[in-house]
Every structure is written in C-alpha cells, then in structure tokens.
Short mmCIF file of C-alpha atoms in Angstrom, two decimals:
data_model
loop_
_atom_site.label_atom_id
_atom_site.label_comp_id
_atom_site.label_asym_id
_atom_site.label_seq_id
_atom_site.Cartn_x
_atom_site.Cartn_y
_atom_site.Cartn_z
CA MET A 1 -0.34 -0.20 -0.04
CA SER A 2 1.21 3.56 -0.91
CA GLU A 3 1.80 5.65 1.58
CA PRO A 4 2.11 9.52 -0.01
CA VAL A 5 2.20 12.15 2.74
CA ASN A 6 1.66 15.90 2.90
CA VAL A 7 3.18 18.07 5.95
CA GLN A 8 0.78 20.86 6.11
CA ARG A 9 -0.41 19.48 2.48
CA ARG A 10 2.61 20.55 0.98
CA ARG A 11 3.39 16.84 -0.81
CA LEU A 12 7.05 15.52 0.12
CA LEU A 13 8.77 13.94 -2.42
CA GLY A 14 10.38 10.76 -2.50
CA THR A 15 9.19 7.09 -3.00
CA THR A 16 7.96 4.72 -0.06
CA SER A 17 10.50 2.51 1.04
CA SER A 18 10.11 -1.06 0.13
CA LEU A 19 10.55 -1.85 3.80
CA ALA A 20 7.18 -2.66 4.13
CA GLY A 21 7.75 -6.52 3.02
CA ALA A 22 10.76 -6.98 4.35
CA SER A 23 10.50 -5.27 7.76
CA LEU A 24 10.26 -8.51 9.62
CA LEU A 25 12.67 -10.18 7.61
CA GLY A 26 15.59 -7.86 7.20
CA LEU A 27 15.78 -7.52 10.97
CA ALA A 28 18.69 -9.51 10.89
CA LEU A 29 20.74 -6.59 10.01
CA GLY A 30 21.49 -6.02 13.55
CA GLY A 31 19.09 -6.94 15.58
CA ASN A 32 19.09 -10.03 17.87
CA ALA A 33 16.48 -7.48 20.27
CA ILE A 34 14.60 -6.91 17.51
CA ALA A 35 14.31 -10.66 16.20
CA LYS A 36 13.52 -11.91 19.68
CA SER A 37 10.44 -9.48 19.42
CA VAL A 38 8.73 -10.34 16.13
CA ALA A 39 8.27 -14.30 15.10
CA GLN A 40 9.01 -15.16 11.71
CA ALA A 41 5.26 -16.66 10.69
CA PRO A 42 5.38 -19.88 8.11
CA GLN A 43 4.46 -18.85 4.54
CA GLY A 44 0.90 -17.71 4.39
CA LEU A 45 0.57 -16.81 7.85
CA VAL A 46 0.89 -13.39 9.49
CA PRO A 47 3.93 -12.47 11.74
CA THR A 48 3.54 -11.78 15.44
CA PHE A 49 4.79 -10.29 18.39
CA ASN A 50 6.42 -12.83 20.61
CA ASN A 51 8.33 -13.12 24.03
CA ILE A 52 5.42 -10.82 25.32
CA ARG A 53 6.59 -9.55 29.10
CA GLN A 54 4.41 -9.27 31.94
CA ILE A 55 4.99 -6.64 34.83
CA ARG A 56 2.97 -5.07 37.74
CA ALA A 57 2.11 -1.80 37.05
CA GLY A 58 -0.22 0.41 39.20
CA THR A 59 -3.58 -1.73 39.45
CA LEU A 60 -2.78 -3.83 36.20
CA ASP A 61 -0.31 -6.68 35.20
CA VAL A 62 0.88 -5.25 32.07
CA GLY A 63 1.66 -7.41 29.02
CA TYR A 64 3.97 -5.30 26.44
CA VAL A 65 6.45 -5.69 23.80
CA ASP A 66 9.76 -4.52 24.38
CA ALA A 67 11.98 -4.16 21.46
CA GLY A 68 15.27 -2.64 20.33
CA PRO A 69 18.56 -1.45 22.71
CA ALA A 70 18.23 -1.37 26.34
CA ASP A 71 20.02 2.03 26.48
CA GLY A 72 18.21 3.59 23.39
CA PRO A 73 15.60 6.14 23.27
CA VAL A 74 12.25 5.45 24.39
CA ALA A 75 8.90 5.11 21.86
CA ILE A 76 6.11 4.25 23.42
CA LEU A 77 3.32 2.91 20.87
CA LEU A 78 -0.25 3.06 21.78
CA HIS A 79 -3.22 1.33 20.38
CA GLY A 80 -7.00 1.62 20.54
CA TRP A 81 -10.00 0.28 20.04
CA PRO A 82 -11.02 -2.40 18.53
CA TYR A 83 -6.90 -2.99 17.70
CA ASP A 84 -3.82 -4.58 19.92
CA ILE A 85 -0.47 -4.22 19.77
CA HIS A 86 -0.20 -5.54 16.17
CA SER A 87 -1.08 -1.94 14.57
CA PHE A 88 2.72 -1.40 15.26
CA ILE A 89 4.11 -4.64 13.75
CA ASP A 90 5.62 -3.14 10.85
CA VAL A 91 6.43 0.37 12.62
CA VAL A 92 8.64 -1.39 15.47
CA PRO A 93 11.54 -2.81 13.70
CA ARG A 94 11.41 0.75 11.74
CA LEU A 95 12.38 2.35 15.06
CA THR A 96 14.42 -0.10 16.67
CA ALA A 97 16.66 0.17 13.42
CA ALA A 98 17.19 3.61 14.01
CA GLY A 99 18.49 2.93 17.62
CA TYR A 100 14.94 3.40 19.68
CA ARG A 101 13.88 1.12 22.29
CA VAL A 102 10.18 0.63 21.59
CA ILE A 103 7.32 -0.32 24.13
CA VAL A 104 4.42 -1.22 23.19
CA PRO A 105 1.75 -2.46 25.51
CA HIS A 106 -1.56 -4.28 25.51
CA LEU A 107 -4.22 -1.50 27.12
CA ARG A 108 -6.36 -2.52 30.06
CA GLY A 109 -8.58 -5.03 28.68
CA TYR A 110 -6.63 -6.36 26.01
CA GLY A 111 -4.47 -9.14 25.40
CA THR A 112 -2.52 -10.29 28.30
CA THR A 113 -3.03 -7.08 30.78
CA ARG A 114 -4.87 -7.79 33.50
CA ILE A 115 -6.36 -6.03 36.48
CA VAL A 116 -4.67 -7.44 39.06
CA SER A 117 -7.53 -7.24 41.98
CA PRO A 118 -11.00 -8.60 41.49
CA ASP A 119 -12.30 -5.73 43.41
CA THR A 120 -10.80 -3.14 41.31
CA PRO A 121 -13.34 -1.29 38.86
CA ARG A 122 -13.34 -2.37 35.14
CA ASN A 123 -12.93 1.53 34.69
CA GLY A 124 -12.28 2.70 31.30
CA GLU A 125 -12.47 6.77 31.90
CA GLN A 126 -9.86 8.66 29.98
CA ALA A 127 -7.69 9.33 32.72
CA VAL A 128 -7.47 5.93 34.01
CA VAL A 129 -5.59 4.80 30.84
CA ALA A 130 -2.83 7.10 30.94
CA VAL A 131 -2.12 6.73 34.89
CA ASP A 132 -1.97 3.16 34.00
CA MET A 133 0.86 4.33 31.13
CA ILE A 134 2.49 6.43 33.51
CA ALA A 135 2.61 3.19 35.95
CA LEU A 136 4.14 1.44 33.31
CA MET A 137 7.13 3.89 32.87
CA ASP A 138 7.51 3.84 36.41
CA ALA A 139 7.95 0.32 36.45
CA LEU A 140 10.20 -0.06 33.79
CA LYS A 141 12.06 2.80 35.15
CA ILE A 142 11.78 4.86 32.16
CA ARG A 143 11.99 8.63 32.80
CA LYS A 144 11.10 9.80 29.45
CA ALA A 145 9.76 8.74 26.18
CA VAL A 146 8.17 9.64 22.84
CA VAL A 147 4.13 8.83 23.33
CA ALA A 148 2.61 7.90 19.96
CA GLY A 149 -0.86 6.57 18.92
CA PHE A 150 -4.13 6.17 17.71
CA ASP A 151 -7.84 6.24 18.72
CA TRP A 152 -7.68 5.25 22.47
CA GLY A 153 -3.93 5.33 22.27
CA ALA A 154 -3.55 8.61 20.62
CA ARG A 155 -6.14 10.34 23.56
CA THR A 156 -3.80 8.34 26.17
CA ALA A 157 -0.68 10.10 24.58
CA CYS A 158 -2.20 13.48 24.40
CA ILE A 159 -3.40 13.30 27.88
CA MET A 160 -0.08 11.98 29.23
CA ALA A 161 1.62 15.00 27.24
CA ALA A 162 -0.90 17.63 28.80
CA LEU A 163 -0.57 16.11 32.19
CA TRP A 164 2.76 15.05 32.82
CA PRO A 165 4.91 16.95 30.20
CA GLU A 166 8.11 15.99 32.20
CA ARG A 167 7.99 12.41 31.36
CA CYS A 168 7.20 12.77 27.72
CA GLU A 169 10.00 13.65 25.21
CA ALA A 170 7.13 14.54 22.23
CA LEU A 171 4.18 13.32 20.84
CA VAL A 172 2.65 11.66 17.81
CA SER A 173 -0.92 11.53 17.58
CA VAL A 174 -3.53 10.46 15.16
CA SER A 175 -6.34 12.30 14.56
CA GLY A 176 -4.87 14.89 16.57
CA TYR A 177 -6.22 16.19 19.94
CA LEU A 178 -8.45 13.81 21.22
CA ILE A 179 -8.79 14.90 25.26
CA GLY A 180 -12.79 15.41 25.99
CA SER A 181 -15.14 15.52 29.15
CA GLN A 182 -18.40 14.66 30.15
CA GLU A 183 -19.43 18.20 29.84
CA GLY A 184 -18.20 18.71 26.50
CA ASN A 185 -19.81 15.46 25.12
CA ARG A 186 -23.35 16.42 26.57
CA LYS A 187 -23.86 19.07 23.75
CA PRO A 188 -25.48 17.40 20.63
CA LEU A 189 -23.76 17.04 17.32
CA PRO A 190 -25.30 17.21 13.83
CA PRO A 191 -27.06 14.40 12.78
CA GLN A 192 -24.58 13.01 10.33
CA ALA A 193 -21.72 13.60 13.26
CA GLU A 194 -24.21 11.68 15.40
CA LEU A 195 -24.93 8.70 13.34
CA GLN A 196 -20.92 7.90 13.20
CA TRP A 197 -21.08 7.50 16.74
CA TRP A 198 -23.59 4.84 16.36
CA TYR A 199 -21.79 2.36 18.46
CA GLN A 200 -21.66 4.56 21.34
CA PHE A 201 -25.15 4.82 21.63
CA TYR A 202 -25.47 1.21 21.53
CA PHE A 203 -23.43 0.53 24.12
CA ALA A 204 -25.55 2.80 26.36
CA THR A 205 -28.13 0.22 26.54
CA GLU A 206 -28.11 -3.25 28.01
CA ARG A 207 -28.77 -4.83 24.73
CA GLY A 208 -25.78 -3.19 23.42
CA ALA A 209 -23.77 -4.47 26.24
CA ALA A 210 -25.25 -8.06 25.89
CA GLY A 211 -24.88 -7.63 21.82
CA TYR A 212 -20.99 -6.71 22.18
CA ALA A 213 -20.14 -9.66 24.60
CA ALA A 214 -21.77 -12.20 22.19
CA ASN A 215 -20.37 -10.88 18.98
CA VAL A 216 -17.26 -9.49 19.83
CA ASP A 217 -14.93 -10.85 17.01
CA SER A 218 -18.07 -9.82 14.55
CA PHE A 219 -18.54 -6.62 15.60
CA ASN A 220 -14.88 -5.77 15.65
CA LYS A 221 -14.57 -6.74 12.04
CA LEU A 222 -17.39 -4.41 11.34
CA ILE A 223 -15.69 -1.64 13.06
CA TRP A 224 -12.46 -2.31 11.05
CA GLN A 225 -14.38 -2.10 7.68
CA LEU A 226 -16.09 0.99 8.81
CA ALA A 227 -13.09 2.92 10.00
CA SER A 228 -10.58 1.89 7.17
CA PRO A 229 -12.99 1.34 4.24
CA GLN A 230 -10.35 0.88 1.32
CA TRP A 231 -7.95 -1.06 4.07
CA ARG A 232 -8.18 -4.70 2.15
CA PHE A 233 -7.16 -6.84 5.35
CA ASP A 234 -7.08 -10.76 5.37
CA ASP A 235 -9.26 -13.10 8.13
CA ALA A 236 -5.33 -14.25 9.13
CA THR A 237 -4.54 -10.19 9.81
CA PHE A 238 -7.77 -9.81 11.82
CA ALA A 239 -7.58 -12.77 13.85
CA ARG A 240 -4.11 -12.00 15.01
CA SER A 241 -5.55 -9.15 17.07
CA ALA A 242 -9.02 -10.55 17.87
CA ARG A 243 -7.32 -12.92 19.77
CA ALA A 244 -6.32 -10.05 22.51
CA PHE A 245 -10.12 -9.42 22.48
CA ASN A 246 -10.35 -12.41 24.40
CA ASN A 247 -9.59 -10.60 27.74
CA PRO A 248 -11.93 -11.48 30.78
CA ASP A 249 -12.22 -7.55 31.26
CA HIS A 250 -12.64 -6.47 27.52
CA VAL A 251 -15.90 -5.91 27.31
CA GLU A 252 -16.86 -4.28 30.78
CA ILE A 253 -13.67 -1.73 30.06
CA VAL A 254 -14.85 -1.08 26.45
CA VAL A 255 -18.79 -0.50 27.44
CA HIS A 256 -17.87 1.63 30.58
CA ASN A 257 -15.32 3.87 28.54
CA TYR A 258 -18.39 4.59 25.88
CA ARG A 259 -20.79 4.98 28.69
CA TRP A 260 -18.49 7.24 31.19
CA ARG A 261 -18.09 9.82 27.98
CA LEU A 262 -22.02 10.43 27.97
CA GLY A 263 -22.13 10.62 31.74
CA LEU A 264 -23.86 7.39 31.78
CA ALA A 265 -21.31 5.85 34.23
CA GLN A 266 -19.34 7.00 36.85
CA GLY A 267 -15.30 7.02 36.86
CA GLU A 268 -13.06 6.53 39.93
CA ALA A 269 -13.23 9.23 42.64
CA GLN A 270 -9.38 9.15 43.04
CA TYR A 271 -9.71 10.28 39.35
CA ASP A 272 -11.86 13.39 39.55
CA ALA A 273 -8.95 16.08 40.12
CA LEU A 274 -7.41 14.63 36.63
CA GLU A 275 -10.55 14.44 35.02
CA THR A 276 -11.53 18.44 36.36
CA ARG A 277 -8.00 19.45 34.52
CA LEU A 278 -8.78 17.26 31.39
CA ALA A 279 -12.07 19.20 31.30
CA GLN A 280 -10.64 22.53 31.18
CA LEU A 281 -8.85 21.03 27.81
CA PRO A 282 -5.45 21.88 28.77
CA LYS A 283 -2.60 22.93 25.90
CA ILE A 284 0.00 20.76 24.88
CA GLY A 285 3.57 22.13 24.92
CA ILE A 286 6.10 19.71 23.99
CA PRO A 287 7.15 19.00 20.33
CA SER A 288 3.88 17.33 18.67
CA ILE A 289 3.24 16.05 15.06
CA THR A 290 -0.31 14.98 14.59
CA MET A 291 -1.65 12.97 11.54
CA GLU A 292 -4.62 11.68 9.45
CA GLY A 293 -5.39 9.38 7.07
CA ASP A 294 -7.40 10.90 3.86
CA ALA A 295 -9.63 8.07 4.00
CA ASN A 296 -10.67 7.58 7.95
CA GLY A 297 -14.19 6.63 8.18
CA ALA A 298 -14.35 6.78 12.17
CA PRO A 299 -15.44 10.10 13.61
CA HIS A 300 -12.47 12.23 13.70
CA PRO A 301 -12.15 16.49 14.27
CA PRO A 302 -10.08 18.33 11.21
CA PRO A 303 -6.99 19.42 12.00
CA ALA A 304 -7.82 22.91 12.10
CA ALA A 305 -10.14 22.02 14.90
CA TYR A 306 -7.54 21.12 17.16
CA ALA A 307 -4.31 23.17 15.77
CA GLY A 308 -4.31 25.61 18.29
CA GLN A 309 -4.29 23.32 21.27
CA PHE A 310 -0.66 22.71 20.43
CA THR A 311 1.41 25.88 21.61
CA GLY A 312 5.28 24.07 21.26
CA LYS A 313 6.82 22.89 18.14
CA TYR A 314 4.02 21.41 15.64
CA GLN A 315 3.19 19.81 12.22
CA HIS A 316 0.45 18.23 10.93
CA ILE A 317 0.92 15.56 8.58
CA ASP A 318 -1.98 14.39 6.28
CA VAL A 319 -1.54 10.53 4.88
CA GLY A 320 -2.83 9.41 1.80
CA THR A 321 -4.11 7.69 -0.42
CA GLY A 322 -6.88 5.35 0.88
CA ILE A 323 -5.12 5.27 4.54
CA GLY A 324 -7.91 4.91 7.57
CA HIS A 325 -8.18 4.99 11.23
CA ASN A 326 -5.58 2.18 12.22
CA LEU A 327 -2.82 4.57 10.53
CA PRO A 328 0.12 2.83 11.73
CA GLN A 329 -0.87 -0.63 10.74
CA GLU A 330 -2.24 0.65 7.17
CA ALA A 331 0.82 3.33 6.90
CA PRO A 332 3.64 1.93 8.99
CA LYS A 333 6.36 3.83 7.22
CA ALA A 334 4.53 7.21 7.67
CA PHE A 335 3.99 6.66 11.14
CA ALA A 336 7.46 5.66 11.97
CA ASP A 337 8.87 8.24 9.79
CA ALA A 338 6.61 10.80 12.33
CA VAL A 339 8.23 9.19 15.67
CA LEU A 340 12.05 9.44 14.20
CA ARG A 341 11.06 13.24 13.45
CA VAL A 342 9.07 14.77 16.15
CA THR A 343 12.00 15.22 18.47
CA ARG A 344 14.06 17.06 15.95
CA LEU A 345 11.13 19.72 14.67
#
C-alpha cells in the first residue's frame, strides 16, 4: 500500500520504502533484540510479536513488547479500540533499526494485560488509561519517552503530554487532540456526526452491552471495515488482533468507556481531579506531530479544529491514499517517520 504524505498539505517528494515487505525479515541486520520480538511466520501466515513480557504496574499486570537496544531513546506506542499491539508490527522494526527502544503495551482489557484485583473497577474513563501508562513507565524505570498512538492510544498519549509533560519527550497523535470531557460530550452533534457514533449509543443500552459480549469478533471486524473502508486486510490479520479481545475485562472496560463519555457511568473518585483538569482542555507544549489518513471512516475532528491546542513545536501530516483509522498498521512508514522526526522539529 502506498503512503504518500503531505506535511501541512505540501507533498513530500520521494517514494515509499520497500521496507514494508522486508521489515520483519531484514531485521537480521543487526537486530537480535528485534528478532526476538517479532516471530517470522510460516508462509501464508501473518507474523506476530512473541516474547510478550509481563510487569506489575499500578493496578495492572501489563503485557508488553520491549524491542530494540535497552539504552536507546524510548518510544511508547499505544493502540486503540478495537485493535491491539499488532497495529505496530511494521512500525517497531523501523524504530529499532534507528536505535530506539520500543515499548508496545496491551491497554487494560486487551491481550495479556490484567487488572490484578477483582475488587478494582473495570474502569475505562480517559484518565485511568494514562495513569496506567505512567505507572508502566515507573515500573520499567523509564524517565522520559516519545509517546505515540491512535484512537484510545492517541487520547492517552495526549493526556500524558498535557498532564505529565516532564515524562514525554514528544508526541505523535493520529487524529490530533482527542482529550474530552463528560460536560463537552453532553452537547448534541449534527445528525451526520451523531450517526458516526452509532456504537456509542448502542453501548449505552443493556442490549448493546449484551450484543457486544455475544459478538465481540464480528462486531470489531465491522468496526475495522467501517473505520478503514479502503484497507483490504485479510482474515489472518484480523484474527491475530482478535485474540487480544479474549480478555476477561475487555467487554466491561469498552462499554464503561463509552458510557462514561456520555455521563451514563461514573469514573473512580481518585481520578476526579485529573478529569477536572482534562475538562479544561489543557494545551500541549511539547514537540508534537498530528496525523490523519485521507480515508478515515471513524469520527475525527478536522485538523484546523485542534491545531491551537498545540503550543510548542508542531506539525500536521496528512497521509494518503486510502489510509483509514488504523494509520500505524495501514501506513507504517509514515507513522514511524513521524516518531523519528518529532524530536527534531
């Protein structure tokens, strides 16, 4: 898939690297650490991350990929719903080849990440996912990192950059500034915009919660198709990520996230102060790149609507052609290039 890139709507010259097909092979060029993190698949199957590590971080036992040199600069890559760590399968080798240590965690409710105590709420509010990631950095003794992501992962990275800028070297956020609030979400949108959020209203009902629980894989495959209408992923690619949805907390966390957004579910009181700060839509002052695919079928704001939220060095990149919501997986070179570029703005 080609990945033409426009920076502030100016076309960058050059051709797409042929690394897309060779990225998992060629990691032999120096990369024992890389090779250990990516399993070469038998012919006809998709490659997967292997050697998933586990670490206790805050209220979670987090499953994560740790690839590249241990002493390299750190990039933390954060996936969204309904995706998993394999959104970055072709991004990781590009970053490790450039000397980065790359951390790719399963968010709460995905893969091998578990909420440790049965008494801890299965909370999906926006602040808690960012708290999870700061706890992960503490557990791994990472002082500072480039944070990058899409969907829930982009929102989490934005929150980290806004509330803990001392922990964030720079930010790459697909679809821009995604911090919100319950109060802001109370305002009705125009009908066409409301239509795009159909699943949020579905999850607001008990029928929706039961329907999602009964049909997780088919539901999420539909979201992939709607959010990236020009991405021709195959069944094996979807199945690789779908394994991450087989998590005992997945459904409850997803449903809570969307109900919380509409004010239909409460978060945990210990995060109220953070949510109060986030409701003020804090500016982000660290170096930042925002990105958007030209065929993103998921709800997303136009770049002009959020550019003013970035007060430091800032650049917006449009990626085409036919790139949808899962930008790191659909356009891995463009995403990796942004991570490598953002500290040099």
